[in-house]
Amino acid sequence: MDKSYSSVTESDIYQSWESSGAFTPKIDKKKKPFSIILPLPNANDPMHMGHALFTIEDILIRYHRMLGEPTLWLPGSDHAGIETQFVFEKMLQKEGKSRFDYDRQTLYQMIWGFVEKNRTLNQFQMKKLGFSMDWTRYHYSLETPIVDNVLATFKKLYDDGLIYRDEKIVNYCTFCGTAFSNLEVVHKSVDSHLWYFKYPVVGQKDRYVTVATTRPETMLGDTAVAVNPKDKRYLDLKNQKILLPLVNREIPIIFEETVDIKFGTGAVKVTPSHSPEDYDMGKIHGLEFIRIFDYDGRSNQNVPLKYRGLFPNQVRQMVIDDLTAAGLMEKIKDYTHEVGHCYRCSRPIEPITAPQWYVKIAPLAKPAIDAAKTGKVKFFPVRFKKTYIDWMENIRDWNISRQIVWGPRIPAWYCLDCHPQIKVNFLDKNKKIVSGFYKDLKGKYSVEEIKNGLQSLVAPVDVSFMVEESIQCSKCHSSAVIQETDTFDTWFLSGQWPLNTLGFNPKDPSKSSPDFGYFYPTSVMDTLWDILFFWVARMIMFGLYLAKDVPFKTVHLHSRVVDARGQKMSKSKGNVIDPLVMTEKYGTDALRMSLVYGIAPASDFVVSEDKIRAQRNFVNKIWNASRFVLMIIERFVEKNPKLNISTTIDISKLNDDDKNILTNLNSIISSTTTNIDKYRFGQASENLYQFFWHDFCDIYIEKAKDRGEDVIPVLLTVLINSLKLLHPFIPFVTESVYQILRDKAGLEEPQLVTASWPKEIKL
RNA sequence: GAAUCUGUAGCUCAGUUGGUUAGAGCGCAUCAUUGACAUUGAUGAGGUCAGAGGUUCAAGUCCUCUCAGAUUCACCA
């Protein structure tokens, strides 16, 4: 609202709504509820245009509230594991520090404090945008009861045999210091080269096998060369060995059908510890796994001395130089290929073997696929159903462990006395980093000192663990028991969000809160399509697994906001339009309207200041038209101080103009209702705009200027019904106008936010 | 490599199950208006709906192909 028109501010109106209790639904078993769980924003993140699109949810919520349904919009915010830690580490970096300067308890406390400072900011901002959320039911993902539930879910999965540890090849970012799921890897096309190396065959002078590779540096970890058994060029190499150059290790030649005869030379160097395909080959052929890069990104003791302690690109150059010098470089060709990059820091991902925690996903995915196929969960737009099912049918086991601090730790405990081969990293009393195997450190450091200064531990996959917290080992009764330092993938927690925010009890579902029984499954999950797999799919799986029902009946995927050049808005590109700046400049109503006006579902759409300005003019129009109606009423009251204002329409007294506008009103009531029901917000807002501005203002009101007081009932009826229809889109101005009208014309309903949705008028 | 989406007025985009002269906002032109309107109103110009073929009484809308662009998924050296 343009502030110059009224002394009532948007925040006054918001407060009056909130304090009236309008946002807090009352459970009424006789009525069907309507509920939406807010896609939880990151707690440390200020709002951007993407969040402003929650306007769509507010439209649904306000509409259903006006229909008289007990309506819940449940807000919350997420600790956002890796995202937040990444932001925090950037701050540390500016101070010349790093995460390695702190033990994990201290680091956790520091991040906690950082998030607490920012956590209320986006709440304030959501209120600015007029979102009618039930703040009495607000949740934060690290609240103790929520975390307890998440840990209980882990326990249940474990008891059901769906949790396991394995040392597979994972997507590891050595800069972020953690593994990622496949979804978190961004594939980018990179211009590089194919290097052709000659590997000598053992015992055969001048017989070489030439391999082609994009990653020369990994050759130090080769443990085989693979050729296709049908490849005639290599038939003589059965049972022969290769002498790996630079390393002088004898490695076998294996025959593997998956090797493409046509690619390169048809011979592949095999590095099982640093390539996903080679890992599979290594498993099938029982090859040696030699990991040559450590989790800090540097080469380790598994390579010859001169190559140790270096980053991959440094090793690459040395290997190329040394092979060239040895006359083993056959040729170098240009080659473009896809390389995985960290979605967080954009550095190349190092495929690396590491022990991780996994969820067996197939048993969870199956019911979630069925739910989509049978329509228990509906998708809008429907094309996303196919995307969802395709993805779910090809899903792989879910790596839920992250080697970061910020987030709940995986509830598993190891006994260091039973498993002295566990490696620990910690800060000693003097704050110096100590790394090593427990068996070597045992005499020198107490368990307490290790625990207090702990940064991380690495436990081989064959060690046993306990899933109940205890002070003693259940086998040897040692008190050297230490908790896993891996934390959960954020989505493991947020995947259970609808359950946990509504008070589901995973230990005993019958003891869940009344909210859960009433509001679950929720009505709609509205979110951006880019977290369909990350979040929506996981919520469906967890919902069905834990509560035996889907978490929401409809998934509505909304559009993505892009800039005028079609680019995704992001801080690093500097093309962000700040919704709060727009709110200040043009009013919240104008911003909201511009976010839904004329948009198609789930396609990118452009927000520009022009568009917002156009909607500001519309909001002004509403204000001014209302002022005109008020003026007519005031004149009437001056002349007839003792008469009441009537909104009752006497059909026999209507002229053609009256009949026309009322017919149009009826049709806009019915079209707006179906358009919102079918998520056609763009159409709904366009029709309303057209009706109000042209049918009502330009035609009816213009003609009304020449008429007497008899115009008042129709004028008021159309205005009030229009305000109601517009209210979900344009809440502030409509409410403020309505309340003035209420006082002048003696209307019954106290506020628009809880007023009844219009019904067609009988003519 | 697989899948999906997009191509409609100068710009940004709507167009629901195929149905009369294809719509909006911004911009542009002309006129009017400053007594609801930090303006607004009236009128108008501007489109072979990417291209080709097909189905149909009827296609922007359905089918096939071509061209152009975007995105997502994917372990190919």
CSV table of N, CA and C in Angstrom, one decimal, chain A residues 478-554:
chain,number,residue,atom,x,y,z
A,478,SER,N,34.9,-51.4,28.3
A,478,SER,CA,35.8,-50.2,28.4
A,478,SER,C,35.0,-49.0,28.3
A,479,SER,N,35.5,-47.9,28.9
A,479,SER,CA,34.8,-46.6,28.8
A,479,SER,C,35.3,-45.8,27.7
A,480,ALA,N,36.2,-46.4,26.9
A,480,ALA,CA,36.7,-45.6,25.7
A,480,ALA,C,35.7,-45.7,24.5
A,481,VAL,N,34.5,-45.2,24.8
A,481,VAL,CA,33.4,-45.2,23.8
A,481,VAL,C,33.3,-43.9,23.2
A,482,ILE,N,33.2,-43.8,21.9
A,482,ILE,CA,33.2,-42.5,21.2
A,482,ILE,C,32.2,-42.5,20.1
A,483,GLN,N,31.5,-41.4,20.0
A,483,GLN,CA,30.5,-41.3,19.0
A,483,GLN,C,31.0,-41.0,17.6
A,484,GLU,N,30.4,-41.6,16.6
A,484,GLU,CA,30.7,-41.3,15.2
A,484,GLU,C,30.7,-39.8,15.0
A,485,THR,N,31.7,-39.3,14.2
A,485,THR,CA,31.7,-37.9,14.0
A,485,THR,C,31.0,-37.4,12.7
A,486,ASP,N,30.6,-38.4,11.9
A,486,ASP,CA,29.8,-38.0,10.7
A,486,ASP,C,28.5,-37.5,11.2
A,487,THR,N,28.0,-36.5,10.5
A,487,THR,CA,26.7,-35.9,10.8
A,487,THR,C,25.7,-36.3,9.6
A,488,PHE,N,24.5,-36.1,9.9
A,488,PHE,CA,23.5,-36.5,8.9
A,488,PHE,C,23.4,-35.5,7.7
A,489,ASP,N,23.3,-36.1,6.5
A,489,ASP,CA,22.8,-35.3,5.4
A,489,ASP,C,21.6,-34.5,5.8
A,490,THR,N,21.6,-33.2,5.6
A,490,THR,CA,20.5,-32.3,6.0
A,490,THR,C,19.2,-32.9,5.6
A,491,TRP,N,19.1,-33.5,4.4
A,491,TRP,CA,17.8,-33.9,3.9
A,491,TRP,C,17.3,-35.1,4.6
A,492,PHE,N,18.2,-35.8,5.4
A,492,PHE,CA,17.7,-36.9,6.2
A,492,PHE,C,16.8,-36.3,7.3
A,493,LEU,N,17.1,-35.2,7.8
A,493,LEU,CA,16.3,-34.5,8.8
A,493,LEU,C,15.1,-33.8,8.2
A,494,SER,N,15.4,-33.0,7.1
A,494,SER,CA,14.2,-32.3,6.6
A,494,SER,C,13.3,-33.2,5.8
A,495,GLY,N,13.7,-34.4,5.5
A,495,GLY,CA,12.8,-35.4,4.8
A,495,GLY,C,11.7,-35.8,5.8
A,496,GLN,N,12.0,-35.6,7.1
A,496,GLN,CA,11.0,-36.1,8.1
A,496,GLN,C,10.2,-34.9,8.6
A,497,TRP,N,10.4,-33.7,7.9
A,497,TRP,CA,9.8,-32.5,8.5
A,497,TRP,C,8.3,-32.4,8.7
A,498,PRO,N,7.5,-32.9,7.7
A,498,PRO,CA,6.1,-32.8,7.9
A,498,PRO,C,5.6,-33.7,9.1
A,499,LEU,N,6.3,-34.8,9.3
A,499,LEU,CA,6.0,-35.7,10.5
A,499,LEU,C,6.4,-35.0,11.8
A,500,ASN,N,7.6,-34.5,11.8
A,500,ASN,CA,8.1,-34.0,13.1
A,500,ASN,C,7.5,-32.7,13.5
A,501,THR,N,7.1,-31.8,12.5
A,501,THR,CA,6.5,-30.5,12.9
A,501,THR,C,5.1,-30.7,13.4
A,502,LEU,N,4.5,-31.8,12.9
A,502,LEU,CA,3.1,-32.0,13.3
A,502,LEU,C,3.0,-32.9,14.6
A,503,GLY,N,4.1,-33.2,15.1
A,503,GLY,CA,4.1,-34.0,16.4
A,503,GLY,C,3.9,-35.5,16.2
A,504,PHE,N,4.5,-36.0,15.2
A,504,PHE,CA,4.5,-37.5,15.0
A,504,PHE,C,5.4,-38.1,16.0
A,505,ASN,N,5.1,-39.2,16.6
A,505,ASN,CA,6.0,-39.9,17.5
A,505,ASN,C,6.5,-41.2,16.9
A,506,PRO,N,7.7,-41.2,16.4
A,506,PRO,CA,8.2,-42.4,15.7
A,506,PRO,C,8.3,-43.6,16.6
A,507,LYS,N,8.5,-43.4,17.9
A,507,LYS,CA,8.6,-44.6,18.8
A,507,LYS,C,7.3,-45.3,19.0
A,508,ASP,N,6.2,-44.4,19.1
A,508,ASP,CA,4.9,-45.0,19.2
A,508,ASP,C,3.9,-44.1,18.5
A,509,PRO,N,3.6,-44.4,17.3
A,509,PRO,CA,2.8,-43.5,16.5
A,509,PRO,C,1.4,-43.2,17.1
A,510,SER,N,1.0,-44.1,17.9
A,510,SER,CA,-0.4,-43.9,18.6
A,510,SER,C,-0.3,-42.7,19.6
A,511,LYS,N,0.9,-42.4,20.0
A,511,LYS,CA,1.1,-41.3,20.9
A,511,LYS,C,1.4,-40.0,20.2
A,512,SER,N,1.2,-39.9,18.9
A,512,SER,CA,1.4,-38.7,18.2
A,512,SER,C,0.4,-37.6,18.7
A,513,SER,N,0.8,-36.3,18.4
A,513,SER,CA,-0.1,-35.2,18.9
A,513,SER,C,-1.4,-35.1,18.1
A,514,PRO,N,-2.4,-34.5,18.6
A,514,PRO,CA,-3.7,-34.3,17.9
A,514,PRO,C,-3.5,-33.6,16.6
A,515,ASP,N,-2.5,-32.7,16.5
A,515,ASP,CA,-2.2,-32.0,15.2
A,515,ASP,C,-1.9,-33.0,14.2
A,516,PHE,N,-1.2,-34.0,14.5
A,516,PHE,CA,-0.8,-35.0,13.5
A,516,PHE,C,-2.0,-35.8,13.0
A,517,GLY,N,-2.8,-36.2,13.9
A,517,GLY,CA,-4.0,-36.9,13.5
A,517,GLY,C,-4.9,-36.1,12.6
A,518,TYR,N,-4.9,-34.8,12.9
A,518,TYR,CA,-5.9,-33.9,12.2
A,518,TYR,C,-5.4,-33.4,10.9
A,519,PHE,N,-4.1,-32.9,10.9
A,519,PHE,CA,-3.6,-32.3,9.7
A,519,PHE,C,-2.8,-33.1,8.7
A,520,TYR,N,-2.4,-34.4,9.2
A,520,TYR,CA,-1.6,-35.2,8.3
A,520,TYR,C,-2.5,-36.2,7.6
A,521,PRO,N,-2.4,-36.5,6.4
A,521,PRO,CA,-1.5,-35.9,5.4
A,521,PRO,C,-1.9,-34.4,5.1
A,522,THR,N,-0.9,-33.6,4.9
A,522,THR,CA,-1.2,-32.2,4.6
A,522,THR,C,-1.8,-32.1,3.2
A,523,SER,N,-2.4,-30.9,2.9
A,523,SER,CA,-3.1,-30.8,1.6
A,523,SER,C,-2.1,-30.6,0.4
A,524,VAL,N,-1.2,-29.7,0.5
A,524,VAL,CA,-0.4,-29.4,-0.6
A,524,VAL,C,1.0,-29.1,-0.2
A,525,MET,N,2.0,-29.6,-1.0
A,525,MET,CA,3.4,-29.2,-0.8
A,525,MET,C,3.7,-28.4,-2.0
A,526,ASP,N,4.0,-27.1,-1.8
A,526,ASP,CA,4.3,-26.2,-2.9
A,526,ASP,C,5.8,-25.9,-2.7
A,527,THR,N,6.5,-26.2,-3.8
A,527,THR,CA,7.9,-25.8,-3.7
A,527,THR,C,8.5,-25.7,-5.1
A,528,LEU,N,9.8,-25.3,-5.1
A,528,LEU,CA,10.4,-25.2,-6.4
A,528,LEU,C,10.8,-26.5,-6.9
A,529,TRP,N,10.7,-26.7,-8.2
A,529,TRP,CA,11.0,-28.1,-8.8
A,529,TRP,C,12.4,-28.6,-8.5
A,530,ASP,N,13.3,-27.7,-8.3
A,530,ASP,CA,14.7,-28.1,-8.2
A,530,ASP,C,15.0,-28.9,-6.9
A,531,ILE,N,14.1,-28.9,-6.0
A,531,ILE,CA,14.3,-29.8,-4.8
A,531,ILE,C,13.3,-31.0,-4.8
A,532,LEU,N,12.8,-31.3,-6.0
A,532,LEU,CA,11.9,-32.4,-6.1
A,532,LEU,C,12.5,-33.7,-5.6
A,533,PHE,N,13.8,-34.0,-6.0
A,533,PHE,CA,14.4,-35.2,-5.5
A,533,PHE,C,15.0,-35.1,-4.2
A,534,PHE,N,15.7,-34.0,-3.9
A,534,PHE,CA,16.3,-33.8,-2.6
A,534,PHE,C,15.3,-33.9,-1.5
A,535,TRP,N,14.2,-33.2,-1.7
A,535,TRP,CA,13.3,-33.1,-0.5
A,535,TRP,C,12.0,-33.8,-0.7
A,536,VAL,N,11.3,-33.5,-1.7
A,536,VAL,CA,9.9,-34.0,-1.9
A,536,VAL,C,9.9,-35.5,-1.9
A,537,ALA,N,10.8,-36.1,-2.7
A,537,ALA,CA,10.9,-37.6,-2.8
A,537,ALA,C,11.2,-38.2,-1.4
A,538,ARG,N,12.1,-37.5,-0.7
A,538,ARG,CA,12.5,-38.1,0.6
A,538,ARG,C,11.4,-38.0,1.6
A,539,MET,N,10.6,-36.9,1.5
A,539,MET,CA,9.5,-36.8,2.5
A,539,MET,C,8.4,-37.8,2.2
A,540,ILE,N,8.2,-38.1,0.9
A,540,ILE,CA,7.2,-39.1,0.6
A,540,ILE,C,7.7,-40.5,1.1
A,541,MET,N,9.0,-40.8,0.9
A,541,MET,CA,9.5,-42.1,1.4
A,541,MET,C,9.4,-42.2,2.9
A,542,PHE,N,9.9,-41.2,3.6
A,542,PHE,CA,9.8,-41.2,5.0
A,542,PHE,C,8.4,-41.3,5.6
A,543,GLY,N,7.5,-40.5,4.9
A,543,GLY,CA,6.1,-40.5,5.3
A,543,GLY,C,5.5,-41.9,5.3
A,544,LEU,N,5.7,-42.5,4.1
A,544,LEU,CA,5.1,-43.9,4.0
A,544,LEU,C,5.8,-44.9,4.9
A,545,TYR,N,7.1,-44.7,5.1
A,545,TYR,CA,7.8,-45.7,5.9
A,545,TYR,C,7.4,-45.6,7.4
A,546,LEU,N,7.4,-44.3,7.9
A,546,LEU,CA,7.1,-44.1,9.3
A,546,LEU,C,5.7,-44.0,9.7
A,547,ALA,N,4.9,-43.3,8.9
A,547,ALA,CA,3.5,-43.1,9.3
A,547,ALA,C,2.5,-43.8,8.4
A,548,LYS,N,3.0,-44.6,7.5
A,548,LYS,CA,2.2,-45.4,6.6
A,548,LYS,C,1.3,-44.6,5.7
A,549,ASP,N,1.6,-43.3,5.6
A,549,ASP,CA,0.8,-42.5,4.7
A,549,ASP,C,1.6,-41.4,4.1
A,550,VAL,N,1.2,-40.9,2.9
A,550,VAL,CA,2.0,-39.9,2.2
A,550,VAL,C,1.9,-38.6,3.1
A,551,PRO,N,2.9,-37.7,3.0
A,551,PRO,CA,2.9,-36.5,3.8
A,551,PRO,C,2.0,-35.4,3.2
A,552,PHE,N,1.7,-35.5,2.0
A,552,PHE,CA,0.8,-34.5,1.3
A,552,PHE,C,0.1,-35.1,0.2
A,553,LYS,N,-1.0,-34.6,-0.2
A,553,LYS,CA,-1.8,-35.2,-1.2
A,553,LYS,C,-1.5,-34.6,-2.6
A,554,THR,N,-1.0,-33.4,-2.6
A,554,THR,CA,-0.6,-32.8,-3.9
A,554,THR,C,0.7,-32.1,-3.8
